[in-house]
PDB file of C-alpha atoms in Angstrom:
ATOM      1  CA  UNK Q 118      41.612   4.299  95.761  1.00 89.00           C
ATOM      2  CA  UNK Q 119      43.864   2.538  93.870  1.00 95.00           C
ATOM      3  CA  UNK Q 120      45.793   1.095  96.856  1.00 96.00           C
ATOM      4  CA  UNK Q 121      42.539   0.018  98.744  1.00 97.00           C
ATOM      5  CA  UNK Q 122      41.228  -1.352  95.452  1.00 96.00           C
ATOM      6  CA  UNK Q 123      44.127  -3.552  95.109  1.00 96.00           C
ATOM      7  CA  UNK Q 124      43.827  -4.867  98.757  1.00 97.00           C
ATOM      8  CA  UNK Q 125      40.095  -5.454  98.526  1.00 96.00           C
ATOM      9  CA  UNK Q 126      40.702  -7.559  95.359  1.00 96.00           C
ATOM     10  CA  UNK Q 127      43.569  -9.455  97.110  1.00 95.00           C
ATOM     11  CA  UNK Q 128      41.217 -10.047 100.024  1.00 96.00           C
ATOM     12  CA  UNK Q 129      38.548 -11.275  97.933  1.00 96.00           C
ATOM     13  CA  UNK Q 130      40.743 -13.612  95.795  1.00 96.00           C
ATOM     14  CA  UNK Q 131      42.796 -15.203  98.793  1.00 97.00           C
ATOM     15  CA  UNK Q 132      40.192 -15.179 101.780  1.00 97.00           C
ATOM     16  CA  UNK Q 133      36.696 -15.187  99.862  1.00 95.00           C
ATOM     17  CA  UNK Q 134      35.736 -11.678 101.479  1.00 93.00           C
ATOM     18  CA  UNK Q 135      32.298 -11.033 100.423  1.00 89.00           C
ATOM     19  CA  UNK Q 136      31.350 -14.548  99.862  1.00 94.00           C
ATOM     20  CA  UNK Q 137      30.558 -15.622 103.622  1.00 96.00           C
ATOM     21  CA  UNK Q 138      27.110 -15.538 104.875  1.00 96.00           C
ATOM     22  CA  UNK Q 139      27.568 -13.446 108.025  1.00 96.00           C
ATOM     23  CA  UNK Q 140      30.291 -11.215 109.527  1.00 96.00           C
ATOM     24  CA  UNK Q 141      30.319  -9.651 113.269  1.00 96.00           C
ATOM     25  CA  UNK Q 142      32.689  -7.142 114.815  1.00 96.00           C
ATOM     26  CA  UNK Q 143      33.640  -6.764 118.165  1.00 97.00           C
ATOM     27  CA  UNK Q 144      35.039  -3.641 119.926  1.00 96.00           C
ATOM     28  CA  UNK Q 145      36.651  -5.650 122.862  1.00 96.00           C
ATOM     29  CA  UNK Q 146      38.696  -8.187 120.597  1.00 97.00           C
ATOM     30  CA  UNK Q 147      39.125  -5.674 117.930  1.00 97.00           C
ATOM     31  CA  UNK Q 148      38.219  -8.297 115.458  1.00 98.00           C
ATOM     32  CA  UNK Q 149      35.823  -8.729 112.550  1.00 98.00           C
ATOM     33  CA  UNK Q 150      34.811 -12.414 111.758  1.00 98.00           C
ATOM     34  CA  UNK Q 151      33.206 -13.849 108.686  1.00 98.00           C
ATOM     35  CA  UNK Q 152      31.392 -17.015 109.135  1.00 97.00           C
ATOM     36  CA  UNK Q 153      29.206 -19.633 107.415  1.00 97.00           C
ATOM     37  CA  UNK Q 154      26.837 -21.758 109.310  1.00 95.00           C
ATOM     38  CA  UNK Q 155      28.073 -20.342 112.674  1.00 94.00           C
ATOM     39  CA  UNK Q 156      31.586 -21.454 111.905  1.00 97.00           C
ATOM     40  CA  UNK Q 157      34.329 -18.764 111.675  1.00 98.00           C
ATOM     41  CA  UNK Q 158      36.248 -18.855 108.363  1.00 98.00           C
ATOM     42  CA  UNK Q 159      38.261 -15.479 108.266  1.00 98.00           C
ATOM     43  CA  UNK Q 160      39.436 -13.084 111.087  1.00 98.00           C
ATOM     44  CA  UNK Q 161      40.500  -9.552 110.650  1.00 98.00           C
ATOM     45  CA  UNK Q 162      42.074  -7.529 113.168  1.00 98.00           C
ATOM     46  CA  UNK Q 163      40.495  -4.029 112.599  1.00 98.00           C
ATOM     47  CA  UNK Q 164      40.688  -0.481 113.398  1.00 98.00           C
ATOM     48  CA  UNK Q 165      37.450   1.878 113.032  1.00 98.00           C
ATOM     49  CA  UNK Q 166      38.108   4.580 110.536  1.00 98.00           C
ATOM     50  CA  UNK Q 167      34.795   6.379 111.181  1.00 98.00           C
ATOM     51  CA  UNK Q 168      31.138   6.679 110.431  1.00 98.00           C
ATOM     52  CA  UNK Q 169      28.687   8.351 108.265  1.00 98.00           C
ATOM     53  CA  UNK Q 170      25.061   9.043 110.050  1.00 98.00           C
ATOM     54  CA  UNK Q 171      22.360   8.721 107.370  1.00 96.00           C
ATOM     55  CA  UNK Q 172      20.049  10.838 109.834  1.00 96.00           C
ATOM     56  CA  UNK Q 173      22.435  13.825 109.952  1.00 97.00           C
ATOM     57  CA  UNK Q 174      24.411  13.361 106.938  1.00 98.00           C
ATOM     58  CA  UNK Q 175      27.536  13.733 108.649  1.00 98.00           C
ATOM     59  CA  UNK Q 176      31.150  12.112 108.982  1.00 98.00           C
ATOM     60  CA  UNK Q 177      32.644  11.308 112.448  1.00 98.00           C
ATOM     61  CA  UNK Q 178      35.998  10.067 112.918  1.00 98.00           C
ATOM     62  CA  UNK Q 179      36.487   6.986 115.137  1.00 98.00           C
ATOM     63  CA  UNK Q 180      38.727   9.095 117.420  1.00 98.00           C
ATOM     64  CA  UNK Q 181      36.096  11.487 118.035  1.00 98.00           C
ATOM     65  CA  UNK Q 182      33.118   9.057 118.837  1.00 97.00           C
ATOM     66  CA  UNK Q 183      32.716   8.260 122.447  1.00 97.00           C
ATOM     67  CA  UNK Q 184      30.941   4.959 121.771  1.00 96.00           C
ATOM     68  CA  UNK Q 185      34.275   3.746 119.992  1.00 97.00           C
ATOM     69  CA  UNK Q 186      36.703   1.967 122.364  1.00 97.00           C
ATOM     70  CA  UNK Q 187      40.104   3.688 122.406  1.00 97.00           C
ATOM     71  CA  UNK Q 188      42.246   0.897 121.266  1.00 97.00           C
ATOM     72  CA  UNK Q 189      39.942   0.409 118.171  1.00 97.00           C
ATOM     73  CA  UNK Q 190      40.469   4.062 117.048  1.00 97.00           C
ATOM     74  CA  UNK Q 191      44.021   4.793 117.899  1.00 97.00           C
ATOM     75  CA  UNK Q 192      45.659   4.169 114.465  1.00 97.00           C
ATOM     76  CA  UNK Q 193      43.444   6.892 113.098  1.00 98.00           C
ATOM     77  CA  UNK Q 194      45.309   9.284 114.946  1.00 97.00           C
ATOM     78  CA  UNK Q 195      48.238   8.818 112.586  1.00 98.00           C
ATOM     79  CA  UNK Q 196      45.626   9.817 109.804  1.00 98.00           C
ATOM     80  CA  UNK Q 197      44.561  12.862 111.750  1.00 98.00           C
ATOM     81  CA  UNK Q 198      48.420  13.807 112.279  1.00 98.00           C
ATOM     82  CA  UNK Q 199      48.838  13.417 108.547  1.00 98.00           C
ATOM     83  CA  UNK Q 200      45.934  15.726 107.995  1.00 98.00           C
ATOM     84  CA  UNK Q 201      47.418  18.444 110.470  1.00 98.00           C
ATOM     85  CA  UNK Q 202      50.828  18.269 108.873  1.00 98.00           C
ATOM     86  CA  UNK Q 203      49.512  18.701 105.483  1.00 98.00           C
ATOM     87  CA  UNK Q 204      46.605  21.154 106.293  1.00 98.00           C
ATOM     88  CA  UNK Q 205      43.771  18.664 105.139  1.00 98.00           C
ATOM     89  CA  UNK Q 206      40.700  19.821 107.088  1.00 97.00           C
ATOM     90  CA  UNK Q 207      38.578  16.434 106.485  1.00 98.00           C
ATOM     91  CA  UNK Q 208      41.282  14.744 108.259  1.00 98.00           C
ATOM     92  CA  UNK Q 209      41.406  16.837 111.291  1.00 98.00           C
ATOM     93  CA  UNK Q 210      37.866  17.992 111.901  1.00 98.00           C
ATOM     94  CA  UNK Q 211      36.074  15.573 113.991  1.00 98.00           C
ATOM     95  CA  UNK Q 212      32.567  15.715 112.350  1.00 98.00           C
ATOM     96  CA  UNK Q 213      31.603  17.419 108.946  1.00 98.00           C
ATOM     97  CA  UNK Q 214      28.701  17.004 106.341  1.00 98.00           C
ATOM     98  CA  UNK Q 215      29.069  13.691 104.451  1.00 98.00           C
ATOM     99  CA  UNK Q 216      27.706  10.855 102.709  1.00 97.00           C
ATOM    100  CA  UNK Q 217      28.737   7.035 101.815  1.00 96.00           C
ATOM    101  CA  UNK Q 218      31.225   8.318  99.103  1.00 96.00           C
ATOM    102  CA  UNK Q 219      33.011  10.667 101.652  1.00 98.00           C
ATOM    103  CA  UNK Q 220      33.072   7.513 104.002  1.00 98.00           C
ATOM    104  CA  UNK Q 221      34.835   5.507 101.337  1.00 98.00           C
ATOM    105  CA  UNK Q 222      37.336   8.370 100.671  1.00 97.00           C
ATOM    106  CA  UNK Q 223      38.345   8.540 104.080  1.00 98.00           C
ATOM    107  CA  UNK Q 224      38.787   4.787 104.495  1.00 98.00           C
ATOM    108  CA  UNK Q 225      40.731   4.847 101.525  1.00 98.00           C
ATOM    109  CA  UNK Q 226      43.137   7.401 102.706  1.00 98.00           C
ATOM    110  CA  UNK Q 227      43.446   5.529 106.114  1.00 98.00           C
ATOM    111  CA  UNK Q 228      44.031   2.283 104.390  1.00 98.00           C
ATOM    112  CA  UNK Q 229      47.061   3.735 102.532  1.00 98.00           C
ATOM    113  CA  UNK Q 230      48.399   5.906 105.157  1.00 98.00           C
ATOM    114  CA  UNK Q 231      48.161   2.717 107.534  1.00 98.00           C
ATOM    115  CA  UNK Q 232      49.136   0.056 104.912  1.00 97.00           C
ATOM    116  CA  UNK Q 233      46.038  -1.964 105.724  1.00 97.00           C
ATOM    117  CA  UNK Q 234      45.240  -5.216 104.200  1.00 96.00           C
ATOM    118  CA  UNK Q 235      41.701  -4.140 103.129  1.00 96.00           C
ATOM    119  CA  UNK Q 236      38.577  -2.337 104.330  1.00 97.00           C
ATOM    120  CA  UNK Q 237      34.777  -3.077 105.271  1.00 97.00           C
ATOM    121  CA  UNK Q 238      31.739  -1.243 105.723  1.00 97.00           C
ATOM    122  CA  UNK Q 239      28.940  -2.407 107.993  1.00 95.00           C
ATOM    123  CA  UNK Q 240      25.469  -0.853 108.424  1.00 94.00           C
ATOM    124  CA  UNK Q 241      22.581  -0.252 110.550  1.00 93.00           C
ATOM    125  CA  UNK Q 242      19.370   1.837 110.613  1.00 95.00           C
ATOM    126  CA  UNK Q 243      21.539   5.062 111.455  1.00 95.00           C
ATOM    127  CA  UNK Q 244      24.166   4.685 108.690  1.00 97.00           C
ATOM    128  CA  UNK Q 245      27.569   3.020 108.049  1.00 98.00           C
ATOM    129  CA  UNK Q 246      30.647   2.120 110.218  1.00 97.00           C
ATOM    130  CA  UNK Q 247      33.874   1.953 108.101  1.00 98.00           C
ATOM    131  CA  UNK Q 248      36.819  -0.071 109.171  1.00 98.00           C
ATOM    132  CA  UNK Q 249      40.401  -1.037 107.992  1.00 98.00           C
ATOM    133  CA  UNK Q 250      42.035  -4.648 108.407  1.00 96.00           C
ATOM    134  CA  UNK Q 251      45.311  -4.415 109.948  1.00 93.00           C
ATOM    135  CA  UNK Q 252      45.697  -8.347 109.717  1.00 96.00           C
ATOM    136  CA  UNK Q 253      43.649 -10.910 107.750  1.00 96.00           C
ATOM    137  CA  UNK Q 254      43.988 -14.769 108.329  1.00 97.00           C
ATOM    138  CA  UNK Q 255      41.857 -17.813 108.154  1.00 98.00           C
ATOM    139  CA  UNK Q 256      40.059 -18.863 111.295  1.00 97.00           C
ATOM    140  CA  UNK Q 257      41.708 -21.536 113.253  1.00 88.00           C
TER     141      UNK Q 257
END
């Protein structure tokens, strides 16, 4: 958590993450864009970590989710490999009982292992999608 919190603080301070009126992510471009008044302000290259379903109370890794495009989850295979090497079941099992806290824990681990620049969580009626930033910059 300490690594991720430091990166979150940096992203908020340098890029104003958390202050924009809107965000949108796109699987095809593998980007998360924050905007104000329809004008892009900050762009992050992302990798999906996984999701928490509030309907089934489960975690699902992005590499095990058929609705996630492979390029958007490929870095999570490094996290899975780390889990396999160190016998950490939650990093290798595709789906397990979980809540929001578990989602942030898995995201913090992924951020640390991948040396990510931060993380974000989006929500919908079914739960939460967690992602990490592999790059973060101001929009052109």
